[in-house]
CSV table of C-alpha atoms in Angstrom, one decimal:
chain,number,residue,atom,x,y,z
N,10,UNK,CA,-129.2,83.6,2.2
N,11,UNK,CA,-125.6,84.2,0.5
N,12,UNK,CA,-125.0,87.1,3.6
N,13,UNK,CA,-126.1,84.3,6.3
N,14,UNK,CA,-123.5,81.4,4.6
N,15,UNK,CA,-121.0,84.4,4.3
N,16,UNK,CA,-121.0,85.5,8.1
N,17,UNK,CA,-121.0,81.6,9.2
N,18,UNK,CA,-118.2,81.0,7.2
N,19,UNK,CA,-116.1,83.8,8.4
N,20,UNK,CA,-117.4,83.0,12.4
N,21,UNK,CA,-116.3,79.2,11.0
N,22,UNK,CA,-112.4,80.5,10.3
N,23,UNK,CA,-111.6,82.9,13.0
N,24,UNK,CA,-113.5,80.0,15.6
N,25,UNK,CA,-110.9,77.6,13.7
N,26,UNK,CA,-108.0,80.2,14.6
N,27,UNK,CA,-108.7,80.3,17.9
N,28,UNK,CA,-108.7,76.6,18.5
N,29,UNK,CA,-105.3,76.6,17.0
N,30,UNK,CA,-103.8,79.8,19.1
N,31,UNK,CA,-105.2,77.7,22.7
N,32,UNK,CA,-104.0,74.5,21.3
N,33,UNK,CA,-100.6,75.2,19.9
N,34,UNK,CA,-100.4,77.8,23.3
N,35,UNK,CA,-101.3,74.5,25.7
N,36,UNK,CA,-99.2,72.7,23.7
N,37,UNK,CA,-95.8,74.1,24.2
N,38,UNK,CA,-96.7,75.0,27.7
N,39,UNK,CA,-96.9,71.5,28.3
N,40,UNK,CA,-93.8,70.8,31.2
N,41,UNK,CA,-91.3,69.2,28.9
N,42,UNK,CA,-92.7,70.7,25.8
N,43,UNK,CA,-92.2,69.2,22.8
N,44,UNK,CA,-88.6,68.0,23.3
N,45,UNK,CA,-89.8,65.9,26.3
N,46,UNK,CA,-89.5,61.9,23.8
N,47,UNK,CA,-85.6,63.2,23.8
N,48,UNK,CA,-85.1,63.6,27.6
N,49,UNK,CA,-85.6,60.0,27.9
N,50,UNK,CA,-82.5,58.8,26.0
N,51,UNK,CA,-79.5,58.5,28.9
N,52,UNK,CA,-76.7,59.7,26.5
N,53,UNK,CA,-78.7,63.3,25.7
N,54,UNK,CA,-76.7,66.2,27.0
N,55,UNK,CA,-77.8,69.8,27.5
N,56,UNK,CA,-75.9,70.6,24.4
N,57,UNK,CA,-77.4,67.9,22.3
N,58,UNK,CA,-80.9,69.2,23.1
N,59,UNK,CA,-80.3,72.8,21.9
N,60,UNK,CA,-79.1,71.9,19.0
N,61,UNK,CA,-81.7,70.0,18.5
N,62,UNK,CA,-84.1,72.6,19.6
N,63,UNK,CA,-82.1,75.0,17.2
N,64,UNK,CA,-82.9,72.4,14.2
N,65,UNK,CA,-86.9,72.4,14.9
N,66,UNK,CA,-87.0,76.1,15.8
N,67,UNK,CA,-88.2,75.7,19.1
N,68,UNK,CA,-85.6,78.5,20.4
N,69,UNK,CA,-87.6,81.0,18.9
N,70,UNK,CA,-90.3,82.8,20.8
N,71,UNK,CA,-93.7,81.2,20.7
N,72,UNK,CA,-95.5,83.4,18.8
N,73,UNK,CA,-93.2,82.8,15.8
N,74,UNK,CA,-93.6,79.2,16.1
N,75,UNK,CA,-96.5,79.9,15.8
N,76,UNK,CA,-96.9,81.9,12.6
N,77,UNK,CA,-94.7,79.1,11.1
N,78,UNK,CA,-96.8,76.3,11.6
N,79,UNK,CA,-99.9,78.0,10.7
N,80,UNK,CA,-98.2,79.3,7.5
N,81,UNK,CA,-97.2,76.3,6.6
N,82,UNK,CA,-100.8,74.2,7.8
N,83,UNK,CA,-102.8,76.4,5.4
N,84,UNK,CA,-100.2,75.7,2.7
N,85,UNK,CA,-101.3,71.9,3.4
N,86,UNK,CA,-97.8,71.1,5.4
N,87,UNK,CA,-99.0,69.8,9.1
N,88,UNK,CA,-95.5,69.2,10.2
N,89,UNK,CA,-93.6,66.0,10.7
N,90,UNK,CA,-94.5,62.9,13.3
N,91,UNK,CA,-91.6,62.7,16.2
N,92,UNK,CA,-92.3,58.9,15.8
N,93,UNK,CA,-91.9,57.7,12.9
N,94,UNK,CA,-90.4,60.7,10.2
N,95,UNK,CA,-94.2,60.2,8.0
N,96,UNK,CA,-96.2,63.5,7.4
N,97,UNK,CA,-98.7,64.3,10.0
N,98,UNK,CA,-101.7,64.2,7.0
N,99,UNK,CA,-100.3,60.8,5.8
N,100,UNK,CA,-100.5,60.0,9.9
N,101,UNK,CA,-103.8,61.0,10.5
N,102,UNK,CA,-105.3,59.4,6.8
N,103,UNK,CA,-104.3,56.7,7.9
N,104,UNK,CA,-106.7,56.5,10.6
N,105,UNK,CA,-109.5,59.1,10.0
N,106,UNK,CA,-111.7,55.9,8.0
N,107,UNK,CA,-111.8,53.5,11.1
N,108,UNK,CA,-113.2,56.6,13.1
N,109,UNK,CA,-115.6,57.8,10.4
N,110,UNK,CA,-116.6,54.3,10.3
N,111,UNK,CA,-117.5,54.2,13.9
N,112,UNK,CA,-119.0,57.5,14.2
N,113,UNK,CA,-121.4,56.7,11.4
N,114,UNK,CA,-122.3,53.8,13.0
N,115,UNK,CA,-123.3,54.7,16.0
N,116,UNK,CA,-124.4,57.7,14.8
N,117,UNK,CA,-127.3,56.0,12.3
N,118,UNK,CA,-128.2,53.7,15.6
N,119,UNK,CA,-128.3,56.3,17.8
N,120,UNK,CA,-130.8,58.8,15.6
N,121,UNK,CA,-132.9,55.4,14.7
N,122,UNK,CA,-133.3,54.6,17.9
N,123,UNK,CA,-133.5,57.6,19.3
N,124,UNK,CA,-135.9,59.2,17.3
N,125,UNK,CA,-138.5,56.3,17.4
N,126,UNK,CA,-138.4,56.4,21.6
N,127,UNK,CA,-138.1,59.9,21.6
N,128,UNK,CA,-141.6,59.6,19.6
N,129,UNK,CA,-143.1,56.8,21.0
N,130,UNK,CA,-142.5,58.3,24.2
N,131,UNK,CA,-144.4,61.8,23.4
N,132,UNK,CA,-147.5,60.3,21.6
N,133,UNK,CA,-147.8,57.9,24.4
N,134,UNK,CA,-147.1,60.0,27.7
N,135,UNK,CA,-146.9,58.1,31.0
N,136,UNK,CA,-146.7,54.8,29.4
N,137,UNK,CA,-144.5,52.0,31.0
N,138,UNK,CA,-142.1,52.9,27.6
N,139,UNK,CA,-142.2,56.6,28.6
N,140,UNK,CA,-140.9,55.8,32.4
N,141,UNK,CA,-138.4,53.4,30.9
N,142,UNK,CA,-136.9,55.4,28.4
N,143,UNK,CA,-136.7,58.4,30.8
N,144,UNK,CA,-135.3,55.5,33.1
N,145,UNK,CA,-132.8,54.6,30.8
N,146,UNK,CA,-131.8,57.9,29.8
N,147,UNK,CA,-131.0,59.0,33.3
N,148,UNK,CA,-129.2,55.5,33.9
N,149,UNK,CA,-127.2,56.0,30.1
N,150,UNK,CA,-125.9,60.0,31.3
N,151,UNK,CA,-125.1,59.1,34.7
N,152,UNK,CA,-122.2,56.4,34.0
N,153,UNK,CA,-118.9,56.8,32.1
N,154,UNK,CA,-118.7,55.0,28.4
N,155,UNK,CA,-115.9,53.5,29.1
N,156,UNK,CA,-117.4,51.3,31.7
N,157,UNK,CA,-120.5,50.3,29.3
N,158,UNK,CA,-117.6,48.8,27.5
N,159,UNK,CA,-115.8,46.9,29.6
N,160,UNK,CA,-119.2,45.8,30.9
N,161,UNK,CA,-119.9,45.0,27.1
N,162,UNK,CA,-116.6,43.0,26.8
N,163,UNK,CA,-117.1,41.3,30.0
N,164,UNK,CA,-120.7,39.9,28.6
N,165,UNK,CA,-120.6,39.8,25.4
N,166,UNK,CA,-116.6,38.5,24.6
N,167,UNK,CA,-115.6,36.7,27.9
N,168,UNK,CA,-119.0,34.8,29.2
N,169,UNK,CA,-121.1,34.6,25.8
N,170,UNK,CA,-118.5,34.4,22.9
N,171,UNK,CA,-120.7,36.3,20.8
N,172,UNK,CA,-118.6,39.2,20.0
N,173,UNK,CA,-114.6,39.9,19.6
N,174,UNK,CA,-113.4,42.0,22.1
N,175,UNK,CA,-111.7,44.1,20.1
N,176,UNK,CA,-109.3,45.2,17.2
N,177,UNK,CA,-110.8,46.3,13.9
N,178,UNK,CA,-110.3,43.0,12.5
N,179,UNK,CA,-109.3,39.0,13.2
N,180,UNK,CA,-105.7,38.4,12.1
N,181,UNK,CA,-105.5,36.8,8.7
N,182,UNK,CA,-109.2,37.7,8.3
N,183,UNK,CA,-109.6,41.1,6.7
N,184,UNK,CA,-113.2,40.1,5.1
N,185,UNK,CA,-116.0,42.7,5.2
N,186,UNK,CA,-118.1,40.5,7.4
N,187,UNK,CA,-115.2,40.3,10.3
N,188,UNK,CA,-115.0,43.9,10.1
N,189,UNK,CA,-118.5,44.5,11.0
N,190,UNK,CA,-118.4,41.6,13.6
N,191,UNK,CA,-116.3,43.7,15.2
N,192,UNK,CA,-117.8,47.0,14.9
N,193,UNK,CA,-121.2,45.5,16.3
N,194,UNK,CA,-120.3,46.2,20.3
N,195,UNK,CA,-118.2,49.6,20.1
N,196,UNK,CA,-120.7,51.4,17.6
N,197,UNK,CA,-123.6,50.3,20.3
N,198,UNK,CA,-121.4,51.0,23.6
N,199,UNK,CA,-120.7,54.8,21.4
N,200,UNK,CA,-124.4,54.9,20.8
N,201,UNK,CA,-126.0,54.4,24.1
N,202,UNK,CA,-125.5,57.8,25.3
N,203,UNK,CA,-126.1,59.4,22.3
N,204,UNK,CA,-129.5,57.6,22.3
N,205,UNK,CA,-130.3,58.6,25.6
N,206,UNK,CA,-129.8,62.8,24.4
N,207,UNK,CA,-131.5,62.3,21.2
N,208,UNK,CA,-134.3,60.8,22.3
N,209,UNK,CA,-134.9,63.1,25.6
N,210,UNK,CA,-134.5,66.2,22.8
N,211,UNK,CA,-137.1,64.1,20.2
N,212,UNK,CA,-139.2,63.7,22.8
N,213,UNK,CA,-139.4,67.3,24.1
N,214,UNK,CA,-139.9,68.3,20.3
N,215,UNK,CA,-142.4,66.2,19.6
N,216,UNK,CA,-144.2,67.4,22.6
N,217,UNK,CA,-143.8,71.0,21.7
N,218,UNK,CA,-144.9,69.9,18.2
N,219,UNK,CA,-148.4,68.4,19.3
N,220,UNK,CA,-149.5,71.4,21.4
N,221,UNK,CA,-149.3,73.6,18.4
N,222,UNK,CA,-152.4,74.7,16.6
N,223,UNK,CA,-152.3,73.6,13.5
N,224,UNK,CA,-152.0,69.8,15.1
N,225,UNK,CA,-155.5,70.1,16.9
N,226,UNK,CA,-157.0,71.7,13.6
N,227,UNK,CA,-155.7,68.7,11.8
N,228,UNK,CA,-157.3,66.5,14.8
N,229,UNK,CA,-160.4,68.3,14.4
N,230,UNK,CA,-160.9,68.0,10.6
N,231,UNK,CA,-161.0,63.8,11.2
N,232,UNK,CA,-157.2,63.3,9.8
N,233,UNK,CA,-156.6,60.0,11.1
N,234,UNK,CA,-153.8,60.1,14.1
N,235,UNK,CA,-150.5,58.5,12.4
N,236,UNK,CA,-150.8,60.8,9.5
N,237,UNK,CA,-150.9,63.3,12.0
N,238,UNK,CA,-147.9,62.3,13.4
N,239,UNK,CA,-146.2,61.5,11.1
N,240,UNK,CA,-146.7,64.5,8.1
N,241,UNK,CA,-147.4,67.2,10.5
N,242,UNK,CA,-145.4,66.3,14.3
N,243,UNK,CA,-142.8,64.6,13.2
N,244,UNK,CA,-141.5,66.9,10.3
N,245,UNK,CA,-141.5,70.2,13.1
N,246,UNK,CA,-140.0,68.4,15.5
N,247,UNK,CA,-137.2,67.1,13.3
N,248,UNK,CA,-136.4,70.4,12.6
N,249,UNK,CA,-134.3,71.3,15.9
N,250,UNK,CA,-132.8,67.9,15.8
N,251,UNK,CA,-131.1,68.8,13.0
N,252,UNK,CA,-129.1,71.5,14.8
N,253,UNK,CA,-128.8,68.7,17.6
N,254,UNK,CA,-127.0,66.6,15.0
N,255,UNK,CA,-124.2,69.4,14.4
N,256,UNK,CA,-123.6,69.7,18.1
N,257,UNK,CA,-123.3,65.8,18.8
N,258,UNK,CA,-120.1,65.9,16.9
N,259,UNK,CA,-117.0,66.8,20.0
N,260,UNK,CA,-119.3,64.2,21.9
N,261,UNK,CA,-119.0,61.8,19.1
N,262,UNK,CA,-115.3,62.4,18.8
N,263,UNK,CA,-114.6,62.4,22.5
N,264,UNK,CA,-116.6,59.2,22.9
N,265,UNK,CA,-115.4,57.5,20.1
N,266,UNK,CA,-111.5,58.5,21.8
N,267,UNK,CA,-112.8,56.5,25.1
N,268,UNK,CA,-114.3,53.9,23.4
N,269,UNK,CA,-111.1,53.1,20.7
N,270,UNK,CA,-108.9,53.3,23.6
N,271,UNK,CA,-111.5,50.8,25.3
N,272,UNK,CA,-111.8,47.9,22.1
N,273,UNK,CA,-108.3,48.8,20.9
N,274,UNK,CA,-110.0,50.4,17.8
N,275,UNK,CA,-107.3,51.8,15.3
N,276,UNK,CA,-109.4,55.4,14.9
N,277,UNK,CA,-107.9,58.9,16.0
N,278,UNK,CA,-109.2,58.8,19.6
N,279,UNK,CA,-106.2,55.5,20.1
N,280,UNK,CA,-104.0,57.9,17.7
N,281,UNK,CA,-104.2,60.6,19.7
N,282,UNK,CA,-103.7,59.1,23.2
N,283,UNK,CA,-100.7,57.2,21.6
N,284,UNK,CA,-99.2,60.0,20.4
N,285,UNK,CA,-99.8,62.5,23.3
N,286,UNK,CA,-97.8,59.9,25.7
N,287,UNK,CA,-94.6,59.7,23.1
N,288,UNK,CA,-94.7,63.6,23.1
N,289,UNK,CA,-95.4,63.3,19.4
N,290,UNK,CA,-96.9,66.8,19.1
N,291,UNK,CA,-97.1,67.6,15.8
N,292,UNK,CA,-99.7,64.7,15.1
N,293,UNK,CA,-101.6,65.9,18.6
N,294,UNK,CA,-101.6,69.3,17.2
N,295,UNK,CA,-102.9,67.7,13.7
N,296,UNK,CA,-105.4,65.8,15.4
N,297,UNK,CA,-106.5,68.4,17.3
N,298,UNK,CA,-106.8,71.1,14.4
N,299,UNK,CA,-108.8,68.0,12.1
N,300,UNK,CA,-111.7,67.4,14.8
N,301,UNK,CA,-112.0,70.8,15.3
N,302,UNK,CA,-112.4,71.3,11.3
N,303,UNK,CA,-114.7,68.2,11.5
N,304,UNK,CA,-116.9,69.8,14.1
N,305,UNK,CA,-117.2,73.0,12.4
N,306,UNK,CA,-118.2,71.9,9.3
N,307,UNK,CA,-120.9,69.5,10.6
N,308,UNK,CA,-122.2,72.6,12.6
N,309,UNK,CA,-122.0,74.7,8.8
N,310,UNK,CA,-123.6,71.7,7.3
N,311,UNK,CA,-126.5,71.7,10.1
N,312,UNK,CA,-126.9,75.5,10.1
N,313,UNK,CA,-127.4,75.6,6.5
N,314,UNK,CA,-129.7,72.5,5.9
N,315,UNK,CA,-132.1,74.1,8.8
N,316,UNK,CA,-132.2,77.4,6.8
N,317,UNK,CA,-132.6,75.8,3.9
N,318,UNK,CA,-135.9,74.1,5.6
N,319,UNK,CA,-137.1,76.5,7.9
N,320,UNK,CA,-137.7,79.0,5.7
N,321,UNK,CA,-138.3,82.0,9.2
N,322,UNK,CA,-134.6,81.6,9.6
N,323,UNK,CA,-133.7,81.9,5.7
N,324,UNK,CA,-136.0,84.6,5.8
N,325,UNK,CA,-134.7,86.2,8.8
């Protein structure tokens, strides 16, 4: 076990430095690079903008950049915001709550709901539920989030009045209960797809689950059918979903970007698009480096919680 958390931590770090290397590379490579906010002030000269270039080192080849940053992200110093002079870690706390926030959310709905069509589906095959779900699935994959949400707002904000349109909260009213008024249409416009993969997955484990053997010998000893399903389907075929839960993750976090940018939700996903069109790269770069840190420790987290369960890969 301690050799199988050893080589997926060491595959963790050297995946984490080659996000950085393509990033920081795409980055620079970027037509304007990072000096590009400047080139929109009228009174910049071509003298002005070496210097400056000079004062943030960006003269230097790129691989020594490079080393620079890195030396000094590991040392917990994630450079400076173009914007607004704050540290890109002060930047980026800031906002990392309102996304974890959302995630979660739609996250908990998403594995709920899931889980229980993906279930009902498989128990009851070629139901009216089963040809929905698979229905819905295909209907949920096929169109873009973004337009769920405007479809959402359209309904829900401008026709019915039920829900706020967006923001995180009503000015002046910063209550808990206004906050999750508000959180009610993006976490479920977030969710929808996620639903639609989670339960197509829970159904085809379950599935795989109920042809095994030890099902039909639990059948044919008279155990009653929803404790079969329940103690002896539903715990295997909850086992590859955990895995599933690690990879949802970059979906999560690219949704959850389309979706803030959508309800005007102050998460990383707005951050990020806010700060790629000032040029602000240092908080890009920061974001960029934090999701992919967030994604490869949920995929640690899932690895290891499945080898601590299924005790053929601990084994193994």
């Amino acid at each position: 076990m301690a050799a199988f958390l050893l080589r997926r931590l060491l595959q963790s770090i050297v995946l984490l430095g080659i996000v950085s290397i393509i990033g920081f590379t795409v980055l620079n490579l970027i037509p304007g690079g990072p000096l590009a906010q400047y080139a929109l002030d009228p009174g910049m000269t071509e003298a002005d903008r070496l210097r400056i270039a000079a004062q943030m080192g960006l003269d230097r080849p790129l691989y020594v950049q490079y080393l620079e940053w890195a030396s000094r992200m590991v040392q917990g110093d994630w450079g400076t915001s173009y914007r607004d002079g704050n540290a890109v870690l002060t930047v980026i706390a800031r906002h990392v709550p309102a996304t974890l926030l959302l995630m979660g959310s739609s996250t908990v709905i998403a594995v709920g709901v899931g889980t229980w069509i993906g279930i009902r589906g498989a128990t009851h095959r070629n139901s009216v539920l089963d040809y929905m779900s698979t229905v819905g699935a295909m209907i949920a994959l096929s169109i873009p989030t973004f337009w769920f949400g405007l479809i959402g707002i359209y309904v829900f904000s401008l026709r019915l009045g039920w829900l706020p349109s967006g923001n995180m909260y009503t000015i002046g009213d910063g209550s808990l209960l206004n906050m999750l008024h508000h959180l009610i249409m993006p976490s479920v416009v977030l969710a929808l797809v996620h639903i639609a993969i989670w339960s197509r997955f829970m159904r085809s484990a379950t599935l795989d689950a109920i042809s095994q053997e030890f099902v039909k010998t639990a059948r044919a000893k008279g155990v009653p059918e929803r404790r079969v399903v329940m103690k002896h389907v539903v715990g295997n075929a909850l086992l590859p979903m955990i895995s599933l839960a690690g990879v949802q993750v970059p979906s999560l976090l690219t949704g959850a970007l389309v979706t803030e940018t959508v309800f005007s939700w102050p998460g990383m996903g707005r951050l990020f698009l806010d700060s790629l069109s000032y040029s602000d790269y240092p908080v890009v770069m920061g974001l960029l480096m934090f999701s992919a840190i967030l994604t490869i420790v949920a995929n640690f987290i899932a690895d290891v919680t499945v080898a601590l369960v299924d005790p053929r890969i601990r084994l193994a």
